[in-house]
Tab-separated table of C-alpha atoms in Angstrom:
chain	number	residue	atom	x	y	z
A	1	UNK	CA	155.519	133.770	50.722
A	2	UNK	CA	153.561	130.841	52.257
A	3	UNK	CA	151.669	132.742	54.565
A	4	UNK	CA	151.168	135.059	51.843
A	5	UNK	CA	149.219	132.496	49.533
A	6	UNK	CA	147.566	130.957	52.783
A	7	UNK	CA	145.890	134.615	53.346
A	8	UNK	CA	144.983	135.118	49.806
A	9	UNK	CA	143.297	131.930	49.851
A	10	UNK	CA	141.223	132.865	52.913
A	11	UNK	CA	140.503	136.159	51.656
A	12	UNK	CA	139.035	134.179	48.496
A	13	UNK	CA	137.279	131.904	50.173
A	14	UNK	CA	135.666	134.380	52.178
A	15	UNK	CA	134.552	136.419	49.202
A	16	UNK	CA	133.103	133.442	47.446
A	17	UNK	CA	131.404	131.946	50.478
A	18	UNK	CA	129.494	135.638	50.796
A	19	UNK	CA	128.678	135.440	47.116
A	20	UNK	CA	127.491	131.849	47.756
A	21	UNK	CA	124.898	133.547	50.356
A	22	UNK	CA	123.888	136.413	48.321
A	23	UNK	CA	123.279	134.738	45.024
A	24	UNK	CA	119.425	133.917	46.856
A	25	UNK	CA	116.880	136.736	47.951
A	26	UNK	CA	118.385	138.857	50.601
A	27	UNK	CA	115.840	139.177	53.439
A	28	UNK	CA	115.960	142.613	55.150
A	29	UNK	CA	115.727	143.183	59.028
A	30	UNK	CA	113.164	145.230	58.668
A	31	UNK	CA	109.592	146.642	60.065
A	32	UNK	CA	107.062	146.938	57.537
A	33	UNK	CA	107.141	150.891	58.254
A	34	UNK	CA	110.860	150.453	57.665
A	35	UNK	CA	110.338	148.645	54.279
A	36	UNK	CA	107.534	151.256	53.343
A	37	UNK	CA	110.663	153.735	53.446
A	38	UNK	CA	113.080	151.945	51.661
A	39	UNK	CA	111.252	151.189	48.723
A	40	UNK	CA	110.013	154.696	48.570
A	41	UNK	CA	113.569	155.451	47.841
A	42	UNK	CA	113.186	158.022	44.651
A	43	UNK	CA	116.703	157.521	43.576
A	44	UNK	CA	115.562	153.319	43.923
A	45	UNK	CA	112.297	152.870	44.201
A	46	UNK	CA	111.127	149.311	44.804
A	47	UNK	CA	108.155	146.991	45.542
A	48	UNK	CA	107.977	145.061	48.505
A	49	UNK	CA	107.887	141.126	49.031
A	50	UNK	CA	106.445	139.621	51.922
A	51	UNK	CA	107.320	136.113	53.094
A	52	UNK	CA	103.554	135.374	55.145
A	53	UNK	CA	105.306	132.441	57.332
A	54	UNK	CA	104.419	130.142	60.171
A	55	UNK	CA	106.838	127.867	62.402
A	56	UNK	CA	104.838	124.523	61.635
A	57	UNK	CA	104.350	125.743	57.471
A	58	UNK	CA	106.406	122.714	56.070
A	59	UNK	CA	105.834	124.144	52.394
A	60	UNK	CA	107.165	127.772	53.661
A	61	UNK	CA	110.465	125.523	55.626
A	62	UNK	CA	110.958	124.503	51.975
A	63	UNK	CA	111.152	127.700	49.807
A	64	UNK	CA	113.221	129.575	52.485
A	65	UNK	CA	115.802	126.945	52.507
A	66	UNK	CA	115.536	125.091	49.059
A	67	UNK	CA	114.292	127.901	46.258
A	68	UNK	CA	114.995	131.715	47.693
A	69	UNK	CA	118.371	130.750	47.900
A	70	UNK	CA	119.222	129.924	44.555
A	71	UNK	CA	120.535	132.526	42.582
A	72	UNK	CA	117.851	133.114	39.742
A	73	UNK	CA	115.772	133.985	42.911
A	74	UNK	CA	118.145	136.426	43.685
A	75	UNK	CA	118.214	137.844	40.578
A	76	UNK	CA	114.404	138.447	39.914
A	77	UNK	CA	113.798	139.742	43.453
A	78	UNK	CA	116.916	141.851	44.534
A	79	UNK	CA	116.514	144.508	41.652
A	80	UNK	CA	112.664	145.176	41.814
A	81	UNK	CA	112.066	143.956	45.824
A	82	UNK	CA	112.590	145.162	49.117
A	83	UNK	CA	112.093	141.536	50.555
A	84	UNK	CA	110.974	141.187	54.266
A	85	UNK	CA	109.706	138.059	56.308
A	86	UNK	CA	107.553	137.839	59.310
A	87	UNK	CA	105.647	134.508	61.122
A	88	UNK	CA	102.497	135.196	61.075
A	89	UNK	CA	101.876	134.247	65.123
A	90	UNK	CA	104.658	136.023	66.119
A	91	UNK	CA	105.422	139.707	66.575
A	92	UNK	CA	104.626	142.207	64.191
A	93	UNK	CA	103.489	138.999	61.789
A	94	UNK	CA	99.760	138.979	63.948
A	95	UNK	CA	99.280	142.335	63.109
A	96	UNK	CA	100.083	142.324	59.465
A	97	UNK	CA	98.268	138.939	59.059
A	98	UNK	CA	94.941	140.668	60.059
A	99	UNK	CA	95.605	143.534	57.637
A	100	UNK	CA	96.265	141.537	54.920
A	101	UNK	CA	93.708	138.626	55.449
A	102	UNK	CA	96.332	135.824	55.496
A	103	UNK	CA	95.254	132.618	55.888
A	104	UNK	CA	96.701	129.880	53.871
A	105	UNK	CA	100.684	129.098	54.281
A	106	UNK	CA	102.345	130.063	52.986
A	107	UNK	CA	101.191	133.761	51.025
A	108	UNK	CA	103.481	136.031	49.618
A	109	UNK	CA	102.397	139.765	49.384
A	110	UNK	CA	103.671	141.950	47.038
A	111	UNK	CA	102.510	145.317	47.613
A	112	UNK	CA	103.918	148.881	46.780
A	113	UNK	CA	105.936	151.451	48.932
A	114	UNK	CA	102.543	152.583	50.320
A	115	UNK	CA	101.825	149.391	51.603
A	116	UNK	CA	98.788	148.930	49.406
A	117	UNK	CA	98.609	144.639	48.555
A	118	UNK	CA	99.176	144.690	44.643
A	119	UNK	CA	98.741	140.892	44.085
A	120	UNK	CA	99.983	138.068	46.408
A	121	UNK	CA	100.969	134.296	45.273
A	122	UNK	CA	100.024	131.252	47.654
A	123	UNK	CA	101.918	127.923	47.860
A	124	UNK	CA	105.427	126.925	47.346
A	125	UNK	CA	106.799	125.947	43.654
A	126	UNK	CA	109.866	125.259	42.451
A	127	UNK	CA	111.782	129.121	41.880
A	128	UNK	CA	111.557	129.545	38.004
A	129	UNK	CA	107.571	128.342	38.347
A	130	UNK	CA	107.347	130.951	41.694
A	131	UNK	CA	109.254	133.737	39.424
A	132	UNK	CA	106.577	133.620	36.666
A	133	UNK	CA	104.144	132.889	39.073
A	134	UNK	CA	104.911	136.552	40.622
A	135	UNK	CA	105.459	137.704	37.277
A	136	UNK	CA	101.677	137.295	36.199
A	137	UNK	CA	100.689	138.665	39.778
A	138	UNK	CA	102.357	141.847	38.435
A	139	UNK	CA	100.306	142.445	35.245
A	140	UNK	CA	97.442	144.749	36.836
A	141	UNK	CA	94.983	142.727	34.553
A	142	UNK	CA	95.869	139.793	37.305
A	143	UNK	CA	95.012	142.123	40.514
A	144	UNK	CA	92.201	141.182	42.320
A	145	UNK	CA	90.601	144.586	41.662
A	146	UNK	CA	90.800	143.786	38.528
A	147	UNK	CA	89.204	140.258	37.897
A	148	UNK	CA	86.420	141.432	39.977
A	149	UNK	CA	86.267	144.646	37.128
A	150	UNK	CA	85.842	142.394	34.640
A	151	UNK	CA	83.364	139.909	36.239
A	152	UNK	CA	80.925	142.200	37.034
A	153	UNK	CA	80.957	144.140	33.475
A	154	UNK	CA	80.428	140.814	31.712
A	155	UNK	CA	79.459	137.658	33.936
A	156	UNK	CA	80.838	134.896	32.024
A	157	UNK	CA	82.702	132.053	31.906
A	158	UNK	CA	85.700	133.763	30.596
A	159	UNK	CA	86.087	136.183	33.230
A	160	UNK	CA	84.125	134.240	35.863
A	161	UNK	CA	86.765	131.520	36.129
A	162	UNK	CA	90.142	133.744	36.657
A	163	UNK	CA	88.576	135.556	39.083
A	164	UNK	CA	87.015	131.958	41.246
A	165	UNK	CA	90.787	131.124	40.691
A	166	UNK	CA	92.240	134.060	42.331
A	167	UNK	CA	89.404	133.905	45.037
A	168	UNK	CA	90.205	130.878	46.139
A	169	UNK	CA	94.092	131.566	45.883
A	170	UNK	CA	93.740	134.094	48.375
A	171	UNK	CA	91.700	131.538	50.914
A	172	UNK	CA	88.172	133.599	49.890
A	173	UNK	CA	85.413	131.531	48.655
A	174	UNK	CA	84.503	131.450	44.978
A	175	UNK	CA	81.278	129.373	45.313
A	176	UNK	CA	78.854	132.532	45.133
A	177	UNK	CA	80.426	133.329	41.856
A	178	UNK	CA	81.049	129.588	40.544
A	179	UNK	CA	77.403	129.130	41.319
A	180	UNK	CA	75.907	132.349	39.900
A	181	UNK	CA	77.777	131.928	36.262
A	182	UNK	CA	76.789	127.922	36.312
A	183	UNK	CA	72.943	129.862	36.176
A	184	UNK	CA	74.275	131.693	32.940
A	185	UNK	CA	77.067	129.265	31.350
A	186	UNK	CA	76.172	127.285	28.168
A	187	UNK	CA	76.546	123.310	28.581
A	188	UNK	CA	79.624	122.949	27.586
A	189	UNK	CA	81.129	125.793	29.798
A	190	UNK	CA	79.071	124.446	33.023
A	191	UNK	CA	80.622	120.842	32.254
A	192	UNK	CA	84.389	121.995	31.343
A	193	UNK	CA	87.365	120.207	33.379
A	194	UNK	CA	88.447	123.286	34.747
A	195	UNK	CA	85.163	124.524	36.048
A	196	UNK	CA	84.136	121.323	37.775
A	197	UNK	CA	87.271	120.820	39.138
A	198	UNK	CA	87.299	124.375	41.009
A	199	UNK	CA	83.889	124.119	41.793
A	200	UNK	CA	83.838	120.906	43.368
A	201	UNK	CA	87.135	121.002	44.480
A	202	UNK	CA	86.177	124.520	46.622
A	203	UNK	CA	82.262	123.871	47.176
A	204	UNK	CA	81.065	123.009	50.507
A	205	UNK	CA	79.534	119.858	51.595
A	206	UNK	CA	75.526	120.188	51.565
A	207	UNK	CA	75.445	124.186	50.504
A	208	UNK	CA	72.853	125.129	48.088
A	209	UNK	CA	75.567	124.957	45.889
A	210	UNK	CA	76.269	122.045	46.183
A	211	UNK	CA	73.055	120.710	45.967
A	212	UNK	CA	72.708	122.419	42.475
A	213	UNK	CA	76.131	120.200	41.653
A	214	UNK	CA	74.452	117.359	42.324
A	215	UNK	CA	71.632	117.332	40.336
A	216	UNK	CA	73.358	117.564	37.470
A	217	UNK	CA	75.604	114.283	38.790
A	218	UNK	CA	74.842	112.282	35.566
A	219	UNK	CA	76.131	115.071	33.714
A	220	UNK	CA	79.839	115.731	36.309
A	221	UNK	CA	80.429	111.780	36.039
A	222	UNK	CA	80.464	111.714	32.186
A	223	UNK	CA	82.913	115.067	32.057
A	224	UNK	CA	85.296	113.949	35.324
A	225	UNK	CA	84.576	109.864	34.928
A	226	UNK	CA	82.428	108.795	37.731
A	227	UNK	CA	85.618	107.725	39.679
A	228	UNK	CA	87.234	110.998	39.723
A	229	UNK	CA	84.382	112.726	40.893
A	230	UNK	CA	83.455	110.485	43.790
A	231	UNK	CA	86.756	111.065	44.903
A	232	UNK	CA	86.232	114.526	45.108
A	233	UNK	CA	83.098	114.364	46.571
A	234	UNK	CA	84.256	112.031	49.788
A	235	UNK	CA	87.353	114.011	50.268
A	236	UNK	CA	85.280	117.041	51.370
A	237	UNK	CA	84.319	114.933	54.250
A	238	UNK	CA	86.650	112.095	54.570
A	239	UNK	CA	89.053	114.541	57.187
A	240	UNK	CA	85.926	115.546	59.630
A	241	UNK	CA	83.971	112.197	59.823
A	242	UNK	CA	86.535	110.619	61.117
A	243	UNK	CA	86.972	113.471	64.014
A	244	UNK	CA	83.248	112.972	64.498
A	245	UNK	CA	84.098	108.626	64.747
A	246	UNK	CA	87.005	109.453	66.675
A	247	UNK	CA	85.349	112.019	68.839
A	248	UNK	CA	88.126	114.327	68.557
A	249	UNK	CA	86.080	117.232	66.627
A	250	UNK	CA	85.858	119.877	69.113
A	251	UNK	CA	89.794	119.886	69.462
A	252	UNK	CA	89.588	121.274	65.732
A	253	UNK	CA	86.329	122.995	65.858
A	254	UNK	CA	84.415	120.640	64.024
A	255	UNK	CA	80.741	120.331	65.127
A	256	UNK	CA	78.193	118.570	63.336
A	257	UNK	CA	74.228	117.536	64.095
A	258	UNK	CA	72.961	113.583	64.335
A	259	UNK	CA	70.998	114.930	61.444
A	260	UNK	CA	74.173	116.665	59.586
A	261	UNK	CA	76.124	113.206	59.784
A	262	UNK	CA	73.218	111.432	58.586
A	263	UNK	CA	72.474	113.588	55.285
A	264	UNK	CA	76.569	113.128	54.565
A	265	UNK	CA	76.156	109.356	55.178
A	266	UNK	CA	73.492	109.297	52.968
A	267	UNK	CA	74.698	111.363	50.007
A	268	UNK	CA	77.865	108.898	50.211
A	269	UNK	CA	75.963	105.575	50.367
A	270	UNK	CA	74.477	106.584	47.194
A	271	UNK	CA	77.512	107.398	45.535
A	272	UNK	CA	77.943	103.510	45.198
A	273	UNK	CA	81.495	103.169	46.214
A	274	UNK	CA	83.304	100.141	46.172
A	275	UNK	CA	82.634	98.394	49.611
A	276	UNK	CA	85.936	97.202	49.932
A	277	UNK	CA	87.229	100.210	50.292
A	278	UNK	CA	87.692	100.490	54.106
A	279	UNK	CA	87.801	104.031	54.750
A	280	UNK	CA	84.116	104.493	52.617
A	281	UNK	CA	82.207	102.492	55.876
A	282	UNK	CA	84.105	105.926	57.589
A	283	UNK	CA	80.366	107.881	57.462
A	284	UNK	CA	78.673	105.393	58.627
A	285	UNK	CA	80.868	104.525	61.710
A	286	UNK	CA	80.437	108.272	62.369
A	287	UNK	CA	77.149	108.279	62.188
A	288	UNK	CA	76.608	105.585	64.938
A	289	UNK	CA	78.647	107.776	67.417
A	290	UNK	CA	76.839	111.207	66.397
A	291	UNK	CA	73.803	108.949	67.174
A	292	UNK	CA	75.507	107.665	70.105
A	293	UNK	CA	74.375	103.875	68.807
A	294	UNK	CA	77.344	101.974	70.325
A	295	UNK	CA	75.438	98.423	70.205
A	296	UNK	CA	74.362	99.184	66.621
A	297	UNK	CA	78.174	100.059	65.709
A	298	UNK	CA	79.561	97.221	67.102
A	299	UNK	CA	77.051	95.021	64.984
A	300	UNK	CA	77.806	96.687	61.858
A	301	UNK	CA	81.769	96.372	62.770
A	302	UNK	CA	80.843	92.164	62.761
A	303	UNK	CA	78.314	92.326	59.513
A	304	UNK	CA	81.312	94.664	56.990
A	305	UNK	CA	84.172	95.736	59.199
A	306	UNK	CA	85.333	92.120	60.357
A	307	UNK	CA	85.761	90.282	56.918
A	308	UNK	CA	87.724	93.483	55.024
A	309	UNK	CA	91.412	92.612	54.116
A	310	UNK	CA	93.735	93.681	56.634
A	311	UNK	CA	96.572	94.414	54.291
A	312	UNK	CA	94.836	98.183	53.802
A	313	UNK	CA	96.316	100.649	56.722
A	314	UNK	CA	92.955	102.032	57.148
A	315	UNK	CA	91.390	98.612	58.810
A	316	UNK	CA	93.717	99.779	61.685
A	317	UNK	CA	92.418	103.008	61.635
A	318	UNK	CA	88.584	101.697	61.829
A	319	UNK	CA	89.796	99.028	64.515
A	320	UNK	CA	91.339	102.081	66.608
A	321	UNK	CA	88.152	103.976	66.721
A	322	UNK	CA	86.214	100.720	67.963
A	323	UNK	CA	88.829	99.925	70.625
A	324	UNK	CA	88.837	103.484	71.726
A	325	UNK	CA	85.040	103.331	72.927
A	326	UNK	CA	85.607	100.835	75.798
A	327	UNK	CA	86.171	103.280	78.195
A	328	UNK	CA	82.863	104.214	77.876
A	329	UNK	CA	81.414	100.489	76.981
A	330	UNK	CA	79.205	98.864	79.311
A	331	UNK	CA	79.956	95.452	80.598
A	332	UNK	CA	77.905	93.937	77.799
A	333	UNK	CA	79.650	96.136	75.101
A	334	UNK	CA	82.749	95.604	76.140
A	335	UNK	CA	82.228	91.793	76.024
A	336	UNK	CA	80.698	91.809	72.292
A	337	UNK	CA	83.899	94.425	71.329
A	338	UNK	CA	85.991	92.009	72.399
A	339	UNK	CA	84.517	89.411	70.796
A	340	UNK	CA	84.775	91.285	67.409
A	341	UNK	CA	88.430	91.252	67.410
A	342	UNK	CA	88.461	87.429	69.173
A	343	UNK	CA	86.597	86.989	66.025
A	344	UNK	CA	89.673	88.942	64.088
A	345	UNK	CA	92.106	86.518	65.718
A	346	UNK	CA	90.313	83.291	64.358
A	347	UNK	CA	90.463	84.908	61.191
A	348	UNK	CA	93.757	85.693	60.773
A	349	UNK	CA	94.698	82.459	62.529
A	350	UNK	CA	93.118	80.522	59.539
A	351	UNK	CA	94.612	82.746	57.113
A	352	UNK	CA	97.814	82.021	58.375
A	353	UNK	CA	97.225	78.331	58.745
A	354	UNK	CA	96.484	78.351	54.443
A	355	UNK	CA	99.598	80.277	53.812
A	356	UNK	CA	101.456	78.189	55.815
A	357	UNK	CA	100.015	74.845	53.943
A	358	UNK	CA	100.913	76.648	50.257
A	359	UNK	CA	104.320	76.838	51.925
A	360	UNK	CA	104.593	73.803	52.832
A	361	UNK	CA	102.875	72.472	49.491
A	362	UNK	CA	105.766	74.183	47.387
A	363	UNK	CA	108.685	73.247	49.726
A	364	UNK	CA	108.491	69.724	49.071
């Protein structure tokens, strides 16, 4: 009787434990081919629901292990899905990322039993926001196709924005059609939230674009708040200046002019940031190494670079890209770089030496 109840147990345990794994999306084994034929089934005929993954895609590492397993997952995708997975630099994944375009991690197709894309969703989100995320990539009003349809009946705002959206979604560029209904749009529509947003949020640095952006500054700052929009603005360059300071751009294909790193420093410097914030003296760093100026940066490291606090991580960061140039220093530079950060000793020494007398002051 014991071993009776022991086996019963087991049994049960065993049954719930595989109902524990197939609450979540059940992944096929499958070529695409393969998948092509199962959801062709007439008897069950289903869609199909690629997982675009890489190895490195920490977003993707997150909704296969935290949100396709849960079970409302399961239960949206198992009835109407033939789900399949592939990594993109791997195997049949190469292939099917070049027929599909994929290029932001990680993408989800959806496509029918011909193999013809329907919609796809980009990103991760938490599974009831990915499940109506999918479930407006469904309406055919949503398709690609079908945004584009209904730009170029009637270019508006209305139908100019959804598709922009979708365009960049699917890692294509929405600036030819951002800029071509900001030549049409009334005021109010040009200066909206959501279309400044997209369109500097997507815009390229220095396109004609986003030239035409900046002329009507006055008018972005009073819609975003002048803060905001700054923001924006340096972020588009923030990443690749400091691979141009660092010298570290061609390992990321990043190539830019003297001239190019000049017109960037320049558009910044009148954007009137606060000085104190370290990583805003970025451009101009790079620009003294695109120019090659090593005596000229080391000066302007003593005149602003020297007397910022060093409680903000990116004074490190500027400090690295100075010490990393002695390699190539001459005698002469490497004496007045080392004198820079002699001269960041003292300082710190008397800033300690103050804190310590406050101590002191309050101890007795």
């Amino acid at each position: 009787m014991k071993f009776f109840f022991i086996t019963i147990l087991l049994v049960t345990g065993i049954v719930c434990k595989q109902d524990a794994i197939a609450q979540g999306i059940i992944f096929q084994d499958l070529t695409l081919k393969q998948a092509m034929s199962k959801a062709a089934d007439p008897v069950a005929p289903k869609m199909i629901f690629v997982d675009c993954y890489t190895s490195w895609c920490g977003p993707c590492i997150e909704m296969a292990k935290q949100e396709f397993p849960k079970k409302v997952s399961g239960d949206f995708f198992n009835p109407k899905f033939i789900a399949v997975k592939y990594d993109m630099e791997k195997g049949e994944g190469i292939d099917i990322r070049k027929k599909y375009d994929v290029n932001m991690f990680p993408t989800f197709l959806i496509l029918n039993a011909q193999g013809e894309e329907i919609n796809r969703v980009v990103g991760k989100a938490v599974a009831e926001e990915f499940i109506e995320k999918v479930k407006v990539a469904l309406n055919p009003d949503n398709s690609m196709a079908s945004l584009k349809a209904a730009y170029e009946k009637d270019k508006n705002m209305r139908t100019a924005l959804p598709y922009a959206k979708a365009l960049y979604e699917n890692a294509k560029d929405p600036s030819a059609v951002l800029s071509e209904v900001f030549n049409v749009a009334m005021d109010y529509e040009r200066f909206s939230v959501d279309y400044l947003k997209l369109a500097l949020g997507t815009v390229e640095f220095g396109s004609p674009f986003f030239r035409k952006l900046m002329l009507d500054k006055r008018s972005i700052d009073k819609a975003l708040g002048t803060e905001v929009a700054n923001e924006m603005i340096f972020d588009k360059v923030r990443k690749h200046m400091y691979l141009i300071a660092n010298e570290t751009g061609a390992k990321y294909n990043v190539f830019y002019t003297p001239t190019q790193v000049e017109d960037i420093a320049y558009t910044i410097a009148l954007l009137k940031l606060d000085p104190m914030k370290q990583e805003t003296h970025l451009c101009r760093v790079a620009l003294y190494v695109a120019n090659k100026d090593l005596d000229g940066m080391i000066d302007y490291y003593k005149r602003y670079i020297l007397n910022l606090p060093d409680n903000d991580v990116f004074k490190g960061i500027l400090d690295g890209i100075l010490a990393g140039k002695v390699s190539r220093a001459t005698d002469a530079q490497k004496t007045a770089i080392r004198e820079y950060f002699q001269m960041g000793v003292r300082n710190s020494e008397r800033q300690a030496k103050h804190y310590k007398a406050q101590l002191e002051s309050i101890s007795k």
